[in-house]
Short mmCIF file of C-alpha atoms in Angstrom, two decimals:
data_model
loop_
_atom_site.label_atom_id
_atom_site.label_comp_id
_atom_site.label_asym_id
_atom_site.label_seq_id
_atom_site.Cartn_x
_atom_site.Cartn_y
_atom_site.Cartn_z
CA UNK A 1 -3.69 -88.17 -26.01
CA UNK A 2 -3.12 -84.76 -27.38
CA UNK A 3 -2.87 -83.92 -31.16
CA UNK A 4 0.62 -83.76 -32.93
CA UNK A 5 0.70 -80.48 -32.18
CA UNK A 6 2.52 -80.07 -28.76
CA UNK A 7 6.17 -79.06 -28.18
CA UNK A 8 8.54 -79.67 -25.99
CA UNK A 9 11.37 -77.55 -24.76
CA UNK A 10 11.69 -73.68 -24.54
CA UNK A 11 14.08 -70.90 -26.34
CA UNK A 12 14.45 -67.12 -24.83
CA UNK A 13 14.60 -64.24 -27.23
CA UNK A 14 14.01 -60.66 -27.68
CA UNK A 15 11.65 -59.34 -30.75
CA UNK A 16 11.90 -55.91 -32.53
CA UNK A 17 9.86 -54.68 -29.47
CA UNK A 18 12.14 -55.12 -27.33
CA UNK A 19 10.01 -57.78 -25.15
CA UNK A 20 11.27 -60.60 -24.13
CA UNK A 21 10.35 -63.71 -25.72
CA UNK A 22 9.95 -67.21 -24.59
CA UNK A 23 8.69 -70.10 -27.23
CA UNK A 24 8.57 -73.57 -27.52
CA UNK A 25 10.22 -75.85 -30.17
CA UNK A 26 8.13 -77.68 -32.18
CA UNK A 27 8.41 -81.26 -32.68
CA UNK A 28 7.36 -83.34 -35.89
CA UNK A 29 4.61 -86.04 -35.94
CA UNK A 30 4.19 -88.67 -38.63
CA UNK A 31 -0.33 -88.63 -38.12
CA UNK A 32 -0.64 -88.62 -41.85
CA UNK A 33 1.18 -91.63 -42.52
CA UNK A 34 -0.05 -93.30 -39.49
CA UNK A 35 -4.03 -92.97 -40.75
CA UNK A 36 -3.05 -93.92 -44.24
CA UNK A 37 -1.80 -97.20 -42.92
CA UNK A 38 -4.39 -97.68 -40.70
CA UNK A 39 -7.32 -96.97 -43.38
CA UNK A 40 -5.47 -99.87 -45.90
CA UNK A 41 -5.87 -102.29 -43.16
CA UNK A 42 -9.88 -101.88 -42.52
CA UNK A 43 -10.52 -101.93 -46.25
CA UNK A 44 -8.00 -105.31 -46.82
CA UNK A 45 -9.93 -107.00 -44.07
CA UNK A 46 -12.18 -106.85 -41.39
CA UNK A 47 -10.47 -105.81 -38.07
CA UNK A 48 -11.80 -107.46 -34.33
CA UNK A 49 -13.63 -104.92 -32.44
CA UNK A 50 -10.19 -102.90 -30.45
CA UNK A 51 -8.87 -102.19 -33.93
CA UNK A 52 -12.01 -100.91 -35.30
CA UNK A 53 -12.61 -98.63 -32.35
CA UNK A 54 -8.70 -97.88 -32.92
CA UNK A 55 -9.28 -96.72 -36.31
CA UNK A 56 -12.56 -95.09 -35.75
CA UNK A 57 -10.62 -92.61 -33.10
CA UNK A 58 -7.69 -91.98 -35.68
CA UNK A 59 -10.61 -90.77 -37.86
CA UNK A 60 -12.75 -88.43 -35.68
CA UNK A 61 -8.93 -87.20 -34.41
CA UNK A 62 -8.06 -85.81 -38.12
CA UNK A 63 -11.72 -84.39 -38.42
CA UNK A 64 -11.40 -82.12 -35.45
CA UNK A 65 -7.98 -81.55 -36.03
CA UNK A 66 -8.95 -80.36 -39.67
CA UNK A 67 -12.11 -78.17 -37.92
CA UNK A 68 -9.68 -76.82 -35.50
CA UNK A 69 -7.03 -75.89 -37.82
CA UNK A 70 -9.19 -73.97 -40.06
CA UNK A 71 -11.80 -72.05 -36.72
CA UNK A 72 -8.24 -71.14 -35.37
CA UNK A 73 -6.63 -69.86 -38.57
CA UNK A 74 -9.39 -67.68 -39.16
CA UNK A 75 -9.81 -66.55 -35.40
CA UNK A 76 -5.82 -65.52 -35.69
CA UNK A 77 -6.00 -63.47 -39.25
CA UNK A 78 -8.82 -61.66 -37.30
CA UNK A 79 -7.06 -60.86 -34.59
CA UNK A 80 -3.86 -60.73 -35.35
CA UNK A 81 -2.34 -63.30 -33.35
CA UNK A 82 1.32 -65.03 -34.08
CA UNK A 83 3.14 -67.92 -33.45
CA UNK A 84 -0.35 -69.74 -32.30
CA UNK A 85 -0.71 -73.35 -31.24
CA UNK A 86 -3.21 -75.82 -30.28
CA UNK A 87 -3.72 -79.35 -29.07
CA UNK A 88 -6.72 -81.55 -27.75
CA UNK A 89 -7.35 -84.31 -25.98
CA UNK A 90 -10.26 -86.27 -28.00
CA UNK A 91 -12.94 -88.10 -25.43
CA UNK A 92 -15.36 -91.02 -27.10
CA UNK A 93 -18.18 -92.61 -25.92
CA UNK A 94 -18.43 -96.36 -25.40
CA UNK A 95 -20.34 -97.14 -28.39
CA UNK A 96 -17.39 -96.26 -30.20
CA UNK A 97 -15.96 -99.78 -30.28
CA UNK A 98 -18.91 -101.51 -31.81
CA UNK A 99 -18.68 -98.69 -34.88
CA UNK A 100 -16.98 -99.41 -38.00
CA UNK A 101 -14.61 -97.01 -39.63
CA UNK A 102 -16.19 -94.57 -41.89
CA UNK A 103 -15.16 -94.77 -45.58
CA UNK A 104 -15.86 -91.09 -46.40
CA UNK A 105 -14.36 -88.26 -44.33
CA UNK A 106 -16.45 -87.28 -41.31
CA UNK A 107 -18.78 -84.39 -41.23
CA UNK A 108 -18.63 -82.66 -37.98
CA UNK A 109 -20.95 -80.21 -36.19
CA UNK A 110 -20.44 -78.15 -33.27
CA UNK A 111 -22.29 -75.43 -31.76
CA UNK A 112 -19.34 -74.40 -29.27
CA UNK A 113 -16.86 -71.78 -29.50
CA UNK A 114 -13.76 -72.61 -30.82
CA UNK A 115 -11.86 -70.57 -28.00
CA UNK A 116 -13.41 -72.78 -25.29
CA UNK A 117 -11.95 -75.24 -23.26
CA UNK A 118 -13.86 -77.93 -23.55
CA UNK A 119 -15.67 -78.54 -26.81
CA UNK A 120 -18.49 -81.13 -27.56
CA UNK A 121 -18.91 -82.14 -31.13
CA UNK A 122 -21.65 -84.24 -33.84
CA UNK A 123 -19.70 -86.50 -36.40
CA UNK A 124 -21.46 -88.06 -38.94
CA UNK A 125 -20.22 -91.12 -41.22
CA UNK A 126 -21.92 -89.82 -44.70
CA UNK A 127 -22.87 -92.85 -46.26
CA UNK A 128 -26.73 -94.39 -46.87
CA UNK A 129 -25.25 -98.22 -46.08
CA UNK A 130 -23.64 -98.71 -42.57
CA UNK A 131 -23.67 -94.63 -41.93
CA UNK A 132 -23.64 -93.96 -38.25
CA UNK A 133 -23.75 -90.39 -35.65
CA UNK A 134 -21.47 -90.02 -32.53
CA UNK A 135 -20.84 -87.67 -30.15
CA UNK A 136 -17.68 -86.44 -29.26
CA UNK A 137 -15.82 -83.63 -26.64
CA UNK A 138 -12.53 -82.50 -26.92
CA UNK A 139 -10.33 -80.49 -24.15
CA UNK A 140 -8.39 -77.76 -26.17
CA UNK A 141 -5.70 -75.93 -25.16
CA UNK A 142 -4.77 -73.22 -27.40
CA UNK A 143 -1.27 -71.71 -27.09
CA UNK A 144 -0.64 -68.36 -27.43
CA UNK A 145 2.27 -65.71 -26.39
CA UNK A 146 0.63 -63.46 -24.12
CA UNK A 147 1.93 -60.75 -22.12
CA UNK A 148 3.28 -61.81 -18.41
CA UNK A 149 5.57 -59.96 -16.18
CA UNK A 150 9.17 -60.28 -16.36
CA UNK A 151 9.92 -58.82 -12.93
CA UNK A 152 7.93 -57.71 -9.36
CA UNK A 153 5.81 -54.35 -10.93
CA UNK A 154 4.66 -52.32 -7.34
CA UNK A 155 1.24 -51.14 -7.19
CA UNK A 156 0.92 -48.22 -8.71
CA UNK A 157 4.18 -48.71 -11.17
CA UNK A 158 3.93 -47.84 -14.92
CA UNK A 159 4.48 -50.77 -17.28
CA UNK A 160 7.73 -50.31 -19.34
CA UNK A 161 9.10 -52.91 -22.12
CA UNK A 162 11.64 -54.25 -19.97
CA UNK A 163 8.63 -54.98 -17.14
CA UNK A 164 7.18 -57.47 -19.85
CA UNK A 165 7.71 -60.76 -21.24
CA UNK A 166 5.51 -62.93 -24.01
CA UNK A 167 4.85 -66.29 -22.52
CA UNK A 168 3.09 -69.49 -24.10
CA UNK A 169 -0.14 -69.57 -22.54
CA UNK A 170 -3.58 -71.28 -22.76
CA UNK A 171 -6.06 -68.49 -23.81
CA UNK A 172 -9.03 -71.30 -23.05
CA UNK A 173 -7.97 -70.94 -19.76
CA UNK A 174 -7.31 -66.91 -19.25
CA UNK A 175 -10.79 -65.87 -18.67
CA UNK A 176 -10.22 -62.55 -17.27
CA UNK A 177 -8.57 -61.55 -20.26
CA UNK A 178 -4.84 -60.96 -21.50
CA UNK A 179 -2.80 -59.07 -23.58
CA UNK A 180 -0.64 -60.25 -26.91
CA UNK A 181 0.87 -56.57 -27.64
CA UNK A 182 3.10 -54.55 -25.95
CA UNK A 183 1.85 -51.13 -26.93
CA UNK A 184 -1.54 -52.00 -25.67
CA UNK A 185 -0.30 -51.78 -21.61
CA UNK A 186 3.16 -49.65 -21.77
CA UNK A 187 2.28 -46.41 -19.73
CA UNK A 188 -0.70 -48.10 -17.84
CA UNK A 189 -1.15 -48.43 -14.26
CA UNK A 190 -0.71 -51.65 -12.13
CA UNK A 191 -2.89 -51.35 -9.43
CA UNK A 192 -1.69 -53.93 -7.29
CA UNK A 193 1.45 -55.83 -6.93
CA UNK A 194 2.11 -58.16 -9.67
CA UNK A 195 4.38 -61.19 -9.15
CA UNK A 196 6.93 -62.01 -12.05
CA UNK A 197 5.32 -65.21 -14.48
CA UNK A 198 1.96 -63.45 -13.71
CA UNK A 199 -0.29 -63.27 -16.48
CA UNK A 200 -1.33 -59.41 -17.42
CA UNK A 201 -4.99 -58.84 -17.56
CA UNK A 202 -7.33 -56.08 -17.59
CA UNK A 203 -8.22 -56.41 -14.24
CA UNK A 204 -4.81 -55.53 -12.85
CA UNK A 205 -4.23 -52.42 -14.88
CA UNK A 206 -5.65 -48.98 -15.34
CA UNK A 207 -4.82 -45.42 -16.76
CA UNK A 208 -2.50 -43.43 -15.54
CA UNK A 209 -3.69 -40.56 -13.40
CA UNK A 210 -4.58 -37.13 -15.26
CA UNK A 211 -3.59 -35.41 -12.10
CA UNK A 212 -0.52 -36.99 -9.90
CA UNK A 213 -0.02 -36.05 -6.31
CA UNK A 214 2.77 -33.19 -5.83
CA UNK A 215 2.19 -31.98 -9.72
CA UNK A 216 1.49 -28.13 -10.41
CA UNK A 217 -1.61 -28.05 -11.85
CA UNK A 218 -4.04 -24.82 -13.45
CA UNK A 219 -7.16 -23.83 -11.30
CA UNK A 220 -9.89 -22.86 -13.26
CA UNK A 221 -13.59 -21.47 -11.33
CA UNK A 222 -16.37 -19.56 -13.20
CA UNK A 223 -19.18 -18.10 -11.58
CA UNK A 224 -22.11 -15.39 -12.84
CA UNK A 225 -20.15 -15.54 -16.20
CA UNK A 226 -16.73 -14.47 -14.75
CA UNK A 227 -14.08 -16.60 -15.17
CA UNK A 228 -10.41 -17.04 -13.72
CA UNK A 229 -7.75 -18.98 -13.36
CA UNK A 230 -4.54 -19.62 -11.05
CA UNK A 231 -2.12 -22.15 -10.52
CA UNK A 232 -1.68 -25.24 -7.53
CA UNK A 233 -0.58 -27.81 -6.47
CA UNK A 234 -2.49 -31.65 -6.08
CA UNK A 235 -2.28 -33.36 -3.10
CA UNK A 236 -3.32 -36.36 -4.15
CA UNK A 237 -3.61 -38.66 -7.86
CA UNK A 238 -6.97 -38.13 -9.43
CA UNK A 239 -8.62 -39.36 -12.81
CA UNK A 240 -11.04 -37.30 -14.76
CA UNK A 241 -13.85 -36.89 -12.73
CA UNK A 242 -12.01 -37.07 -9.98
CA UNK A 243 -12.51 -34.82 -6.71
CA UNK A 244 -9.30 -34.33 -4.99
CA UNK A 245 -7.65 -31.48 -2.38
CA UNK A 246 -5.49 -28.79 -4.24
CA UNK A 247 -3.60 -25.96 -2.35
CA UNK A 248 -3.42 -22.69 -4.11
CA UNK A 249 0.22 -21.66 -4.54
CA UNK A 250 -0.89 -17.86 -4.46
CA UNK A 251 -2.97 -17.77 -0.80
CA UNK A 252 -1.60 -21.55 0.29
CA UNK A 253 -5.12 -22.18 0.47
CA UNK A 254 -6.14 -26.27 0.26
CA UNK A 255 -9.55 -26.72 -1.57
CA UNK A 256 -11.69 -29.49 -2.85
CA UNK A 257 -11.13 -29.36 -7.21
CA UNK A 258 -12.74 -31.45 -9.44
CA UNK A 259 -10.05 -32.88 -12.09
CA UNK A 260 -11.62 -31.70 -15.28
CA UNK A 261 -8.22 -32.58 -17.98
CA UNK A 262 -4.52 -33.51 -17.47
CA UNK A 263 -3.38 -30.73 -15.66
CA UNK A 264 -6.39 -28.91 -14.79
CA UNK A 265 -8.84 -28.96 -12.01
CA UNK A 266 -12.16 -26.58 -11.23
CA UNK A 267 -12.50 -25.42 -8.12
CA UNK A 268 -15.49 -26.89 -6.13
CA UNK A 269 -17.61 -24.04 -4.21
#
């Protein structure tokens, strides 16, 4: 089962940006009260083998829940994330059930990233009479409002506020990257269609061009230490670097013109 941590339900808003906003409600859990009981039981009197392994889980539960609290707290100050949730779905071994509940807190050890799906994990029962090691794995999902589209956006669109929505979604699972902040993909590029509910990565973006098709742009050539300048027109988008076709408005003549700046090409002999 997943931690108390999941919501249910979903509320529409705008923030001071301007994006659209869609978050889930949380709900309460009682998982304190719940262990507390469950702790005076094992030390009133000893518990068959189901409730041990019962208790044992409710245990290694609140010590990744504590680990994962903290990682993720940290993780969001750094990068200034908001509104973040998470929740996990804890996976024992067997040999679970024959162990008897720990009556210290558990250490725990991991050598996985907290921002991974799955997460494996060492717990340790600190104590020199009846201690005992287990392995654990957890799947984590960690929600997060990241940037999705609100509408179709064509290829070769530029991304506006009202093109954008924040979404709840599970970083663990956006490998190819995403975006939490509107100001880092207004004025970008798509570069192919993107459906609306799609998830905005890097992948499907890119700068707008320096030079766009149809745009009057300056000329510049030097040769032998001479050098002049004259205005055209590009026939095509180009980036910096760029080689594109440019017809000079003075002669009509179409040449090859490397884009060198926003606005400017050098003509190519």
């Amino acid at each position: 089962m997943f931690s108390n941590r999941l919501h249910d339900g979903d509320r529409i808003g705008r923030g001071g940006d301007g994006v659209k906003r869609k978050r889930h409600r949380q709900t309460g859990g009682s998982f304190a009260s719940a262990l507390l009981f469950a702790v005076g039981i094992a030390l009133a009197a000893p518990l068959p083998a189901s409730a041990r392994a019962a208790t044992l889980e409710q245990q290694a539960r609140a010590a990744i829940d504590r680990y994962l609290t903290d990682a993720l707290q940290r993780e969001a100050a750094q990068r200034s994330w908001q509104e973040m949730d998470f929740a996990f779905e804890l996976q024992l071994p067997s040999q679970a059930r024959s162990l008897r509940p720990c009556p210290q807190p558990l250490q725990l050890q991991t050598g996985d990233g907290v921002l991974q799906e799955r997460q494996r994990f060492r717990l340790r029962c600190p104590v020199a009479d009846g201690g005992w090691e287990l392995d654990a794995s957890a799947q984590v999902r960690i929600l997060l409002p990241l940037l999705h589209a609100d509408t179709v956006i064509e290829r070769g669109q530029r991304l506006s506020v009202a093109d954008l929505a924040l979404q709840p979604h599970d970083v663990t699972r956006a490998r190819r990257g995403y975006y939490t902040r509107p100001d880092d993909v207004i004025g970008l590029v798509a570069k192919r269609r993107i459906r609306p509910g799609q998830l905005i990565t890097p992948s499907l973006l890119d700068q707008p061009p320096a030079v766009q098709r149809g745009q009057p742009v300056k000329i510049v050539a030097s040769r032998d230490g001479i050098q002049a300048s004259t205005m055209g027109e590009a026939l095509a988008d180009g980036q910096i670097g760029d080689l594109i076709r440019v017809r000079n408005t003075s002669s009509n003549k179409v040449i090859d013109a490397k884009v060198i700046a926003p606005g400017v090409v050098s003509s190519v002999f």
